[in-house]
Structures are given as structure tokens and as C-alpha cells.
């Protein structure tokens, strides 16, 4: 057992100073700090053995019948986990103010410290004087001598404790120990550190922790307000985040030249935002395949809005975000503005746009990129087809499964003859379903009908993955959203770069898996060489033609996907060539290195601009930025939706009956006899 006594010749400024003193011995010693003048001891840890503890005089800065001044260090919770004694976290708040001479940066910090003391000592207080330069606080019980006063230091905002009388009247002990008033503004300081490490800290958990740690019972509404105030302390006030948006756009363009960061406003209120980092622009132009998936999702911050995104694919089908936008809603005007900015960063490169069939997207894509370059997401088409099927009064689960399989055959048919054959089968199955397919523009979602090369990308799943990737960030303010997205983007890009170094061949793992599947299926295929680099391939059912010079196959898979199909792999095996020589260069590791070859500089925030009286900003370089207010929002009627509408094809948890243990129904609808 090691006992360490530390004598201080000056006051500790705050709790961080105390923590720095004892953190080095957190796991192997008991540290006591003794003020020479008042001989007050604060225990910073507990012993790790059964030796009897040494007692020291107490400052009695609480209302408990047996006062204590033990302040817990960071390692205390882990030590107590192995013991039967579980102390309250609020004990450490009793020494939020160490004594006369303790200074605070401003009046707000002093008020927070007073609240923490009341929470730790479990007493109520009231202000006799409450101003930025003079603070006087006393116990709310008449006759109790507990009192603390603080004055500004030489007219500055810094406050210094002048009077420090923290001994409660023992006669009024029970009265002092009444329930502490809950303040969402002050209480946010208590849970702030928890939110930094656990962003999904729920209000109901706050209620449990407050009652366990501080002996204070909170309502759900009080806990929710504590959570919101804690988020404001960490991320800033949502309204103020728009003020710094013009400066942020300027800094993004300045630190990474080539970045597009633009916003629009109307009468000083935010309207639209477009961000495309230079790294993403360069990577897409130099190496990504010319196909983009666009989508939108709702922002759940105080000002709502929608997050628009354009996502590309890297050489191994990894997510490569190109651009994002923040707009008021998902309408034609906002989509047109976003896609117009997106077209400007493509440097004339023709791309295929994959999206759902939102009316604003349909109109804006056709005007900016052309109707022929717009591919519809097949997953959304399939869901619409399924909804239409439910209205046809076709009974039986098997019937719906057969109809969806026929739709898959239509969508994934690469040849016109295969499309027509699958369509005729659907006509024989149900004419109304076939009519629906014909009327819903199959030339935009069926493989054989789409004239441009879409690299076998049939859905917007990668854009949906981007929305899920930013699920937590979408709750933040717009300023915090952009900074967190930037950090998260760089982390993902770094992961992709490190992953590329682990590739075992010239292509990535996902591409390698597809290629190996085609090679395995090429085993039973027979090959007959013809003249001019052509080969006749027999699959056991049909004859196909492979042209190695033109890099074509009758099945169209090689042309559409860029990867050798099973028929081509059979020819390559016959020629004893390397299959990797016949893969499109966009899948090669050299292209992956080119995509991730750019520079991405971090954004320093040590030189934040100063806010003027008119709401405008001015940075240290003399640049002025106009005042920007939050957008005009109107809360929609009804209770806000907490959960998104799930896809009809997502996996749903099976319902089990607690009465008969059957599947597919619950106890209230159970008609089975008991065993």
C-alpha cells in the first residue's frame, strides 16, 4: 500500500487541475491533497486492499448528517465495481468550488459550479445577487449560514470567490436536504461528458442514472431537455450554426483548392447548400466508372430539411461519395439546383444517373442529363409492382412469388429475345401485370432496353447505404453535420486506401469473387476456335459467339459489366491466357490508386471568425461574411414519424405466440387448442 501526501502552495484552478495531480497514481496509490492554510483533505481514490483508511478533517460542504469531501477520480468507478460499496457520482460535485480565491472564467461557469454543489450536497439555494460582476448565493432555508459570494476581477469577466461559508446549520439539516430543483441548463453540464462518448444516450437512461447517481428523480420531459441542452453545449446552438456557414464554405475552398462549396439564401435566410470536395471530384474524373446513384433523406435537426447525395463506385464497388447537398425539401427546384451544380463538377463527363422515380428527379435529370442517361432503381420499381399486385385480388403467397420472379426475369434479361420471352410468360400469368410493366417505362430499368452502359448497377442501394452511414450525423446542426461528415469521409477513404494495399491480385476482393464465380461456371463449357479471333461456345443448350478482338459475347455480359462472363472465361482457358488481361481497366488496382491519389487537408478551427453586432462575420485575414439566418420552417401537422417506412422486401422478425409457441400470430389471435 502506497500513501502519497501532496501539499499545495496555491489554489487549484478547477477540477482538471485536481485530476492531473492524481491521474498518474490512479491504479496503485491513494492520493490526498491538503491545503496548508485550511488543512482540508480530498481523497482522490480508494485503497485497493483491505487496509484501514486514514481519516482527515472534512470541509463539511454538504447537508448530509455525516459530511464527506471525497472527490472521485476517473478510476474510481472501475475500482468500486469489485467492491460492495457503490458511491454516488454526485459526491465529486461537492467540491466544485474549492474555497476562497477559486476563480472562474465567467459567471456562467460559476453558476454551473453552484448547481453541481447543490446536486452533490442535495440542498436548494437561491441568488441574492446575480449579475456578471457580482454573484451572491445562499441556502434557501432561512437561518442556514451557507453562503458563497464572488466578484469580478478588476472589471474583467473572470470571477473570484470572495466569501466561502459552506457549513450548513445542523438544526436545518433535514430542511436543507430537500429535493434539488432540476435545471435543464445547469443539469446539462452533468451529462455533457456522457454525451461526448455516447451520442445515443436516451432520456429514459438519463432518468435512471440521475436517480441512481444523484438521488434525483427526473421526468422524461426533464431528461429530454437535459439531453438537448447537453447537445447545445457540445455542438453549439442550432440557430448559430447557420451564421458560420459562409465562413465554412470559404475555408473549405481555401484549404482544398478545387472544392465546390456554395450556398444560396433569400432575404438573409438559408436556402440551399452544395458541397463537393476536391478529392472526390478528382477521384471521380480520373478513375471512377461514369455512373452515379442519387438519393435523398430527411434531416432530423431542429430546422429539418433534406440531405441530397450523389454517390459513385470505386474500382472494387466501394462507396465513393462525390457530392452532397442540404435543401429545404425534396422538390423539383431543389433537385434541379443540386443536379445543375453536380453537372458542373463532372467536367463534361457523360454519366448515367440511377435514382428512384421522384417527380422532381425525373424532370430535372431529363433536362440536365438527357432522358437516355436516366436509369430507374429496380428495387423501387419492384416495390411499386408488388403494391400493384396486392390490388389485383390474386390470392396465394405462391402467386406473388411467381409474379416477382417473372419481373426479375424481365429486368435482368440481357437480350431482347429473353426479355420478350419473359414478358410473354407474364402476359399469360396476368394481363394487368404485363400492362403495368409496359406502361412503367421498362427502357429505364430493364437491362435489355436500356441503351447506355450502366455497369450492371440496377439499384440505388449504395446511396441508401450512404444515408444509413450518416444516420447519427443527420441529427446534428448543419455546421456540425458538415464537419462530422468531412471527418467520417476521410476516415472511410483512408480505410479504402489501406484496404487496397491488402489486395491479393490486380483486382479487389469483390471483383475477384465475381470473376472466380464465372471461372467455376466455365468448366463444362466447350469451345470451338473459328477464324479472326472468334470462338463458338456451346453451353450444353445453346451456341454462343465470343469475339476476343472486339471483346464481345453474344450473352452481352462482358459488354455490360466489363468482366469476362463464363463463356469468355472458357475461351481464355483454351487459349491459356491470363484472365486479368481481359478485365476492364476500371477494375484494376492501378485505377484504384488513381482514384485515391489526391490530397485532403483538414480544416483547422483555431482561428474562428468574430461575430459582429449586425450578425456578420470577420476572420483574422480581414474577410467579411454576410449574416445568414436559419431557413423558414413550418412544423407539419401530426406527430413526427420516428421510423422510416420499411421496404416490402426487408426481412421482418417472425411473431411467436406465447400461448401455443406457434409462429405467425400472437396470443390475442391464437385459435390453436392448448396441448
XYZ file of C-alpha atoms in Angstrom:
675
model
C 0.000 0.000 0.000
C 1.312 3.416 -1.012
C 0.142 6.645 0.612
C 1.023 9.913 -1.078
C 0.518 13.300 0.560
C 0.613 16.367 -1.689
C 0.805 19.856 -0.134
C -0.271 22.688 -2.395
C 1.130 26.162 -2.108
C -1.562 27.632 -4.333
C -5.237 27.033 -5.104
C -6.286 24.514 -7.680
C -7.948 26.366 -10.543
C -10.544 23.747 -11.390
C -11.341 20.042 -11.347
C -8.974 19.371 -14.252
C -6.029 20.554 -12.148
C -7.009 18.133 -9.416
C -7.425 15.323 -11.908
C -3.972 15.967 -13.363
C -2.443 15.712 -9.897
C -3.893 12.291 -9.150
C -4.249 10.663 -12.572
C -0.686 9.312 -12.582
C -1.385 7.181 -9.478
C -4.938 6.220 -10.300
C -4.376 2.496 -10.200
C -1.829 1.952 -7.449
C -1.969 4.653 -4.797
C -4.185 6.758 -2.567
C -3.544 10.451 -3.048
C -4.608 13.144 -0.573
C -4.293 16.833 -1.291
C -4.011 19.070 1.769
C -4.379 22.832 1.684
C -1.799 24.164 4.143
C -3.978 27.049 5.285
C -7.218 25.196 5.959
C -5.838 21.645 6.266
C -8.660 20.279 4.092
C -8.130 16.869 2.590
C -9.743 15.482 -0.513
C -9.482 11.837 -1.117
C -8.872 11.189 -4.794
C -9.075 7.423 -4.791
C -9.850 4.443 -2.594
C -7.455 1.724 -1.499
C -7.091 -1.461 -3.494
C -6.621 -3.567 -0.346
C -8.348 -4.128 2.977
C -6.076 -1.757 4.932
C -7.996 0.705 7.138
C -8.275 4.136 5.518
C -6.650 7.208 7.021
C -9.113 9.893 8.089
C -8.672 13.604 7.509
C -10.641 16.674 8.568
C -13.624 17.459 6.384
C -14.802 20.766 4.960
C -18.460 19.782 5.589
C -19.530 21.283 2.279
C -22.804 19.347 2.198
C -26.049 18.849 4.061
C -25.546 15.162 4.916
C -25.578 14.178 8.575
C -22.102 12.672 8.139
C -20.462 15.020 5.618
C -17.632 13.887 3.409
C -15.346 15.607 0.961
C -14.211 12.609 -1.023
C -13.803 13.529 -4.673
C -13.722 10.624 -7.107
C -11.139 10.319 -9.853
C -11.698 8.638 -13.207
C -10.512 5.286 -11.992
C -12.864 5.232 -9.023
C -15.799 3.651 -10.842
C -13.698 0.742 -12.041
C -12.286 0.183 -8.531
C -15.750 0.175 -6.968
C -17.003 -2.379 -9.455
C -15.128 -5.029 -7.466
C -16.435 -3.901 -4.087
C -19.820 -3.921 -2.376
C -19.803 -0.142 -1.978
C -21.264 1.852 -4.860
C -20.896 5.609 -4.212
C -22.951 8.317 -5.818
C -21.322 10.171 -8.715
C -22.672 13.400 -7.239
C -20.157 13.220 -4.373
C -17.482 14.711 -6.608
C -19.664 17.783 -7.197
C -19.442 18.798 -3.528
C -16.019 20.282 -4.184
C -16.994 22.095 -7.395
C -15.827 25.244 -5.564
C -12.644 24.631 -3.611
C -12.679 27.730 -1.415
C -11.923 31.433 -1.295
C -9.791 32.555 -4.201
C -11.160 29.969 -6.606
C -11.575 31.718 -9.971
C -13.985 31.065 -12.831
C -13.769 32.178 -16.449
C -17.185 33.802 -16.330
C -20.437 33.960 -14.403
C -21.876 31.019 -16.339
C -19.187 28.650 -15.071
C -19.752 29.886 -11.527
C -23.488 29.190 -11.790
C -22.759 25.683 -13.073
C -20.425 25.047 -10.144
C -23.076 26.204 -7.659
C -25.610 23.861 -9.226
C -23.166 20.949 -9.025
C -22.547 21.678 -5.340
C -26.275 21.640 -4.648
C -26.621 18.402 -6.569
C -23.784 16.800 -4.612
C -24.949 18.130 -1.251
C -28.658 17.749 -2.054
C -29.842 21.163 -0.988
C -31.630 24.086 -2.569
C -30.163 27.556 -2.989
C -31.179 30.974 -4.177
C -29.403 34.045 -5.529
C -29.294 37.254 -3.521
C -27.238 38.923 -6.246
C -26.990 37.581 -9.768
C -25.010 39.684 -12.223
C -21.948 39.065 -14.412
C -19.767 41.020 -11.977
C -21.244 40.193 -8.576
C -22.723 36.873 -7.501
C -24.125 36.069 -4.061
C -25.705 32.696 -3.294
C -27.260 31.422 -0.059
C -29.116 28.343 1.135
C -32.857 28.559 0.541
C -33.569 27.567 4.171
C -33.963 30.564 6.494
C -31.318 30.684 9.155
C -28.822 28.470 7.333
C -25.384 30.177 7.185
C -24.371 28.509 3.873
C -23.227 31.327 1.619
C -20.841 31.940 -1.298
C -20.073 35.278 -2.937
C -17.907 36.082 -5.959
C -16.757 39.332 -7.561
C -15.302 40.210 -10.941
C -11.523 40.540 -11.005
C -10.558 44.137 -11.844
C -13.604 44.716 -14.019
C -12.925 41.564 -16.042
C -15.393 38.764 -16.780
C -13.345 36.432 -14.562
C -14.996 35.790 -11.205
C -13.126 35.059 -7.962
C -14.771 33.572 -4.892
C -14.675 36.104 -2.058
C -16.828 34.582 0.728
C -16.867 30.832 1.246
C -19.109 29.705 4.106
C -20.311 26.186 3.245
C -21.240 24.776 6.681
C -24.973 24.169 6.839
C -26.891 24.748 10.050
C -27.345 21.317 11.664
C -30.728 22.371 13.034
C -31.945 22.904 9.473
C -30.260 19.744 8.226
C -33.425 17.947 7.118
C -34.796 21.085 5.521
C -31.585 21.645 3.533
C -31.575 18.092 2.254
C -34.791 18.558 0.337
C -35.133 17.634 -3.300
C -32.867 19.575 -5.651
C -34.562 21.653 -8.300
C -33.816 20.313 -11.754
C -32.454 22.841 -14.239
C -32.057 21.635 -17.820
C -29.488 24.346 -18.495
C -27.343 23.552 -15.435
C -28.033 19.833 -15.448
C -26.678 19.596 -18.982
C -23.203 20.080 -17.507
C -23.641 16.847 -15.554
C -24.446 14.677 -18.595
C -22.268 16.520 -21.106
C -19.296 14.177 -20.753
C -21.535 11.154 -21.218
C -22.875 12.526 -24.496
C -19.371 13.050 -25.838
C -18.704 9.317 -25.593
C -22.287 8.039 -26.011
C -24.215 10.166 -28.561
C -27.259 7.862 -28.374
C -27.739 8.444 -24.629
C -31.521 8.122 -24.237
C -33.730 10.236 -21.921
C -35.035 7.172 -20.091
C -31.440 6.170 -19.318
C -30.764 9.699 -18.037
C -33.692 9.290 -15.635
C -32.265 6.031 -14.287
C -28.721 7.372 -13.969
C -29.806 10.579 -12.221
C -31.817 8.684 -9.642
C -29.017 6.167 -9.068
C -26.089 8.605 -9.043
C -27.625 11.779 -7.628
C -30.775 10.635 -5.850
C -32.875 12.940 -8.041
C -35.969 11.715 -9.863
C -36.494 13.225 -13.309
C -39.500 13.108 -15.569
C -38.991 12.032 -19.169
C -39.597 15.606 -20.318
C -36.903 16.940 -17.971
C -34.437 14.295 -19.176
C -35.184 15.146 -22.800
C -34.468 18.823 -22.162
C -31.235 17.856 -20.397
C -30.219 15.939 -23.499
C -30.987 18.858 -25.828
C -29.091 21.337 -23.652
C -26.107 18.995 -23.445
C -26.076 18.731 -27.241
C -26.117 22.526 -27.472
C -23.138 22.757 -25.125
C -21.195 20.260 -27.240
C -22.236 21.209 -30.769
C -23.494 24.769 -30.325
C -26.899 26.385 -30.658
C -28.582 25.210 -33.898
C -29.525 28.743 -34.886
C -25.927 29.948 -34.632
C -24.644 27.155 -36.880
C -26.022 28.901 -39.962
C -24.101 32.043 -39.043
C -20.776 30.291 -39.615
C -21.842 28.580 -42.844
C -20.499 31.316 -45.218
C -17.132 31.231 -43.467
C -17.085 27.421 -43.571
C -17.700 27.360 -47.333
C -14.902 29.881 -47.823
C -12.482 27.861 -45.708
C -13.316 24.583 -47.478
C -12.460 26.182 -50.829
C -9.350 27.790 -49.379
C -7.698 24.773 -47.731
C -8.523 22.338 -50.563
C -8.435 24.219 -53.890
C -10.895 22.775 -56.372
C -13.566 22.153 -53.753
C -17.043 23.373 -54.660
C -18.828 24.777 -51.607
C -21.725 27.066 -52.461
C -24.948 28.136 -50.779
C -27.938 30.276 -51.631
C -30.077 32.492 -49.440
C -33.250 34.502 -49.705
C -33.625 37.714 -47.697
C -30.794 36.611 -45.433
C -32.223 33.145 -44.736
C -30.535 29.927 -45.781
C -31.980 28.092 -48.775
C -29.603 25.547 -50.385
C -26.091 24.158 -49.934
C -23.838 22.142 -52.280
C -20.537 20.528 -51.219
C -18.165 18.550 -53.471
C -14.651 18.113 -52.111
C -11.717 18.420 -54.491
C -10.518 14.929 -53.571
C -13.852 13.408 -54.607
C -14.061 15.398 -57.823
C -10.544 14.421 -58.880
C -11.044 10.758 -57.969
C -14.290 10.503 -59.925
C -12.964 12.222 -63.044
C -9.738 10.220 -63.113
C -10.873 6.707 -62.288
C -14.496 6.057 -61.338
C -16.969 4.492 -63.738
C -19.410 7.030 -65.217
C -22.409 6.003 -63.143
C -23.888 7.863 -60.166
C -26.601 6.908 -57.700
C -28.551 9.863 -56.302
C -30.933 9.840 -53.383
C -32.235 11.953 -50.538
C -33.036 11.510 -46.868
C -34.607 13.670 -44.193
C -32.629 15.701 -41.692
C -33.985 15.448 -38.167
C -32.387 18.548 -36.668
C -34.438 21.496 -35.406
C -34.703 23.014 -38.908
C -35.414 19.731 -40.726
C -34.734 19.795 -44.464
C -33.400 17.119 -46.804
C -29.911 15.777 -47.494
C -29.237 15.118 -51.196
C -26.324 12.952 -52.265
C -24.533 11.699 -55.382
C -22.504 8.505 -54.837
C -20.047 6.819 -57.202
C -18.268 3.437 -57.176
C -14.531 2.901 -56.828
C -12.611 0.114 -58.599
C -13.953 -2.545 -56.203
C -17.543 -1.247 -55.967
C -16.774 0.617 -52.749
C -18.786 3.690 -51.796
C -17.177 6.877 -53.133
C -19.237 9.974 -52.181
C -18.985 12.677 -54.821
C -21.293 15.424 -53.614
C -23.933 16.247 -51.035
C -26.473 18.985 -50.644
C -28.721 20.393 -47.944
C -32.044 21.836 -49.081
C -35.361 22.771 -47.549
C -37.312 19.912 -49.120
C -37.201 17.335 -51.895
C -38.861 19.211 -54.758
C -38.123 19.989 -58.394
C -36.449 23.345 -57.740
C -34.032 21.926 -55.162
C -33.232 18.833 -57.219
C -32.613 20.921 -60.333
C -30.285 23.264 -58.426
C -28.368 20.346 -56.923
C -28.030 18.418 -60.199
C -27.038 21.568 -62.064
C -24.166 22.069 -59.601
C -23.325 18.380 -59.900
C -23.149 18.613 -63.680
C -20.704 21.492 -63.318
C -18.161 19.353 -61.422
C -18.223 16.489 -63.956
C -16.014 18.396 -66.421
C -18.158 17.334 -69.383
C -18.003 13.627 -68.493
C -21.166 11.806 -69.598
C -22.683 9.816 -66.754
C -25.627 7.526 -66.122
C -27.845 8.671 -63.254
C -29.615 5.991 -61.193
C -32.456 7.148 -58.951
C -35.963 6.456 -57.796
C -38.912 7.889 -59.706
C -39.493 11.042 -57.689
C -41.172 13.589 -59.929
C -38.614 16.273 -59.145
C -35.778 13.914 -60.118
C -37.474 12.706 -63.312
C -37.943 16.220 -64.593
C -34.581 17.675 -63.587
C -32.479 14.701 -64.782
C -34.144 14.673 -68.199
C -33.496 18.410 -68.599
C -29.858 18.352 -67.466
C -28.520 14.902 -68.426
C -30.998 13.669 -71.015
C -33.686 11.020 -70.758
C -31.417 8.332 -72.211
C -28.941 8.691 -69.323
C -31.532 8.169 -66.597
C -31.832 4.660 -65.156
C -34.522 3.854 -62.622
C -33.735 1.958 -59.424
C -35.125 -1.538 -59.950
C -35.732 -2.063 -56.236
C -38.190 0.834 -56.176
C -39.826 -0.424 -59.395
C -40.213 -3.852 -57.831
C -41.840 -2.396 -54.725
C -44.312 -0.455 -56.869
C -45.045 -3.621 -58.832
C -45.638 -5.504 -55.583
C -48.063 -2.824 -54.368
C -49.944 -3.002 -57.674
C -50.070 -6.793 -57.390
C -51.758 -6.544 -53.976
C -54.666 -4.680 -55.612
C -55.327 -7.385 -58.224
C -57.119 -9.800 -55.867
C -54.732 -12.602 -56.767
C -54.765 -14.910 -53.787
C -51.945 -17.014 -52.543
C -48.417 -16.234 -51.483
C -47.070 -18.518 -54.207
C -48.755 -16.399 -56.874
C -46.994 -13.254 -55.741
C -43.641 -15.009 -55.584
C -44.095 -16.267 -59.149
C -45.035 -12.797 -60.370
C -41.954 -11.242 -58.757
C -39.721 -13.922 -60.293
C -41.172 -13.145 -63.714
C -40.470 -9.447 -63.143
C -36.862 -10.319 -62.238
C -36.549 -12.269 -65.489
C -37.798 -9.238 -67.402
C -35.485 -6.779 -65.619
C -32.278 -8.858 -65.760
C -32.702 -10.233 -69.289
C -29.709 -9.001 -71.290
C -31.040 -9.964 -74.730
C -34.186 -8.721 -76.418
C -35.321 -12.263 -77.129
C -35.020 -13.197 -73.451
C -36.962 -10.064 -72.477
C -39.790 -10.906 -74.897
C -39.956 -14.481 -73.664
C -40.201 -13.397 -70.010
C -42.784 -10.752 -70.888
C -44.979 -13.310 -72.688
C -44.905 -15.518 -69.615
C -46.103 -12.557 -67.512
C -48.907 -11.913 -70.020
C -50.076 -15.496 -69.643
C -49.835 -15.168 -65.860
C -51.841 -11.926 -65.622
C -52.504 -9.376 -68.350
C -52.913 -6.477 -65.924
C -49.434 -7.071 -64.502
C -47.960 -7.195 -68.005
C -49.769 -3.982 -68.892
C -48.311 -2.340 -65.777
C -44.784 -3.318 -66.871
C -45.322 -1.934 -70.380
C -46.681 1.369 -69.028
C -43.883 1.935 -66.486
C -41.022 2.672 -68.866
C -39.027 -0.593 -68.959
C -36.481 1.176 -71.172
C -35.220 2.884 -67.982
C -34.894 -0.175 -65.743
C -34.768 -3.357 -67.864
C -31.215 -4.331 -68.872
C -32.026 -5.223 -72.477
C -33.971 -1.987 -73.043
C -31.506 0.496 -71.511
C -29.260 1.714 -74.323
C -26.355 3.137 -72.283
C -23.783 1.159 -70.313
C -24.787 1.053 -66.664
C -22.108 -1.423 -65.461
C -24.753 -3.806 -64.085
C -25.817 -1.229 -61.484
C -29.540 -1.779 -61.053
C -30.357 -0.057 -57.764
C -29.548 2.956 -55.606
C -28.505 0.721 -52.715
C -25.137 2.441 -52.426
C -26.865 5.811 -51.973
C -29.173 4.248 -49.387
C -26.055 2.944 -47.639
C -24.692 6.499 -47.605
C -27.867 7.730 -45.893
C -27.560 4.998 -43.254
C -23.851 5.794 -42.908
C -24.775 9.336 -41.807
C -27.705 8.300 -39.630
C -26.307 9.857 -36.433
C -24.861 12.939 -38.132
C -28.246 13.798 -39.648
C -29.465 14.726 -36.136
C -26.838 17.461 -35.775
C -26.803 21.117 -36.762
C -25.762 21.914 -40.325
C -22.325 23.165 -39.241
C -21.644 20.072 -37.141
C -23.049 17.825 -39.881
C -20.531 19.128 -42.415
C -17.565 18.845 -40.060
C -18.534 15.358 -38.901
C -19.167 14.252 -42.481
C -15.747 15.551 -43.503
C -14.017 13.623 -40.710
C -16.023 10.485 -41.398
C -15.378 10.753 -45.135
C -11.630 10.983 -44.640
C -11.711 8.002 -42.275
C -13.576 5.936 -44.871
C -11.217 6.997 -47.681
C -8.245 6.068 -45.515
C -9.822 2.659 -44.852
C -10.223 2.096 -48.589
C -6.615 3.118 -49.237
C -5.338 0.729 -46.571
C -7.616 -1.997 -47.903
C -6.171 -1.590 -51.391
C -2.741 -2.475 -50.034
C -4.134 -5.870 -48.996
C -5.431 -6.819 -52.445
C -4.037 -10.229 -53.379
C -4.339 -9.693 -57.141
C -4.737 -6.877 -59.664
C -8.450 -6.554 -58.753
C -10.278 -6.092 -55.471
C -11.921 -8.816 -53.346
C -15.458 -8.115 -54.593
C -14.386 -8.204 -58.232
C -12.276 -11.285 -57.577
C -15.289 -13.092 -56.141
C -17.405 -12.362 -59.226
C -14.576 -13.417 -61.512
C -13.992 -16.691 -59.656
C -17.702 -17.472 -59.905
C -17.590 -17.053 -63.691
C -14.454 -19.211 -63.927
C -16.113 -22.003 -61.933
C -19.175 -21.948 -64.197
C -16.987 -22.108 -67.307
C -15.845 -25.676 -66.528
C -18.445 -27.676 -68.551
C -18.474 -25.208 -71.484
C -16.897 -26.458 -74.717
C -15.023 -24.120 -77.098
C -14.514 -24.388 -80.886
C -11.997 -21.888 -82.380
C -13.054 -20.003 -85.525
C -11.085 -17.586 -87.691
C -10.403 -13.914 -86.926
C -10.291 -14.274 -83.160
C -13.833 -15.602 -82.835
C -14.908 -18.714 -80.957
C -18.012 -20.877 -80.977
C -19.047 -21.739 -77.429
C -21.514 -24.498 -76.527
C -23.135 -24.323 -73.059
C -24.973 -27.620 -73.381
C -28.149 -25.876 -74.506
C -27.223 -23.105 -76.968
C -24.301 -21.953 -79.101
C -22.790 -18.518 -78.426
C -20.116 -16.490 -80.197
C -17.192 -14.857 -78.401
C -15.059 -12.285 -80.240
C -11.779 -11.795 -78.351
C -10.633 -8.943 -80.584
C -13.810 -6.910 -80.197
C -14.274 -8.125 -76.618
C -17.879 -9.142 -77.121
C -20.020 -12.142 -76.240
C -23.463 -12.996 -77.508
C -24.827 -13.032 -73.935
C -23.848 -9.296 -73.579
C -22.487 -9.789 -70.053
C -18.916 -8.873 -70.997
C -20.035 -5.677 -72.702
C -22.424 -4.597 -69.963
C -20.373 -5.384 -66.841
C -16.768 -5.095 -68.025
C -15.941 -8.529 -66.556
C -15.428 -11.719 -68.604
C -18.510 -13.940 -68.427
C -18.350 -17.724 -68.070
C -18.248 -18.138 -71.879
C -15.283 -15.792 -72.203
C -13.513 -17.496 -69.291
C -13.845 -20.813 -71.153
C -12.187 -19.290 -74.215
C -9.406 -17.742 -72.088
C -8.751 -21.140 -70.524
C -8.486 -22.690 -74.001
C -6.013 -20.003 -75.108
C -4.067 -20.323 -71.846
C -4.198 -16.555 -71.385
C -4.373 -14.555 -68.183
C -7.995 -13.763 -67.337
C -6.964 -10.463 -65.712
C -5.850 -9.152 -69.115
C -9.470 -9.200 -70.280
C -10.937 -7.251 -67.377
C -11.899 -3.629 -67.968
C -9.112 -1.332 -66.680
C -11.575 0.443 -64.363
C -11.355 -2.586 -62.030
C -7.546 -2.684 -61.820
C -5.558 -1.755 -58.752
C -3.791 0.964 -60.745
C -7.145 2.676 -61.261
C -7.951 2.308 -57.568
C -4.665 4.009 -56.713
C -5.510 6.779 -59.157
C -8.938 7.319 -57.582
C -7.389 7.746 -54.127
C -4.279 9.680 -55.202
C -5.490 13.148 -54.219
C -4.786 15.321 -51.194
C -7.293 16.133 -48.459
C -6.271 18.801 -45.951
C -8.015 19.055 -42.560
C -9.940 22.133 -41.501
C -8.374 23.982 -38.548
C -10.799 25.877 -36.314
C -8.366 27.679 -34.019
C -8.881 30.926 -35.948
C -12.653 31.155 -35.869
C -14.101 34.445 -37.128
C -15.576 37.027 -34.809
C -19.269 37.802 -34.776
C -20.229 41.417 -35.331
C -23.171 43.305 -33.867
C -25.106 43.008 -37.145
C -24.626 39.237 -37.271
C -21.879 39.328 -39.898
C -18.520 37.570 -39.501
C -14.968 38.752 -39.967
C -11.948 36.466 -39.897
C -8.364 37.256 -38.952
C -7.464 37.850 -42.622
C -9.979 40.683 -42.874
C -12.563 38.765 -44.914
C -16.163 39.667 -44.141
C -19.055 37.242 -44.451
C -22.735 38.250 -44.567
C -25.133 37.380 -41.796
C -27.037 34.178 -42.543
C -30.199 33.212 -40.685
C -31.787 29.741 -40.414
C -34.349 28.759 -43.041
C -38.013 29.451 -42.581
C -39.586 26.245 -41.356
C -43.131 25.338 -40.511
C -43.829 22.275 -38.473
C -46.007 19.813 -40.422
C -49.267 18.662 -38.834
C -49.424 15.454 -36.860
C -46.950 13.522 -34.781
C -43.497 13.322 -36.388
C -42.632 9.923 -37.832
C -39.898 8.249 -35.808
C -39.296 5.240 -38.060
C -38.927 5.215 -41.832
C -41.364 3.275 -44.000
C -39.789 -0.127 -44.407
C -39.335 -1.848 -47.742
C -41.749 -4.663 -48.553
C -38.771 -6.930 -49.183
C -36.840 -6.326 -45.973
C -36.513 -9.198 -43.531
C -39.077 -8.952 -40.748
C -38.888 -10.679 -37.382
C -41.253 -13.602 -37.043
C -44.058 -13.282 -34.466
C -44.250 -16.076 -31.868
C -47.298 -16.942 -29.820
C -46.687 -17.192 -26.080
C -49.743 -19.443 -25.690
C -49.076 -22.266 -28.169
C -45.485 -21.397 -29.209
C -46.661 -21.126 -32.811
C -45.251 -18.798 -35.456
C -47.138 -16.137 -37.398
C -49.588 -14.913 -34.739
C -49.631 -13.605 -31.165
C -51.521 -14.667 -28.042
C -54.564 -12.477 -28.670
C -55.177 -14.047 -32.093
C -54.358 -17.617 -31.153
C -57.037 -20.162 -32.096
C -54.975 -23.289 -31.542
C -56.068 -25.649 -28.730
C -53.749 -25.894 -25.793
C -51.653 -29.090 -25.651
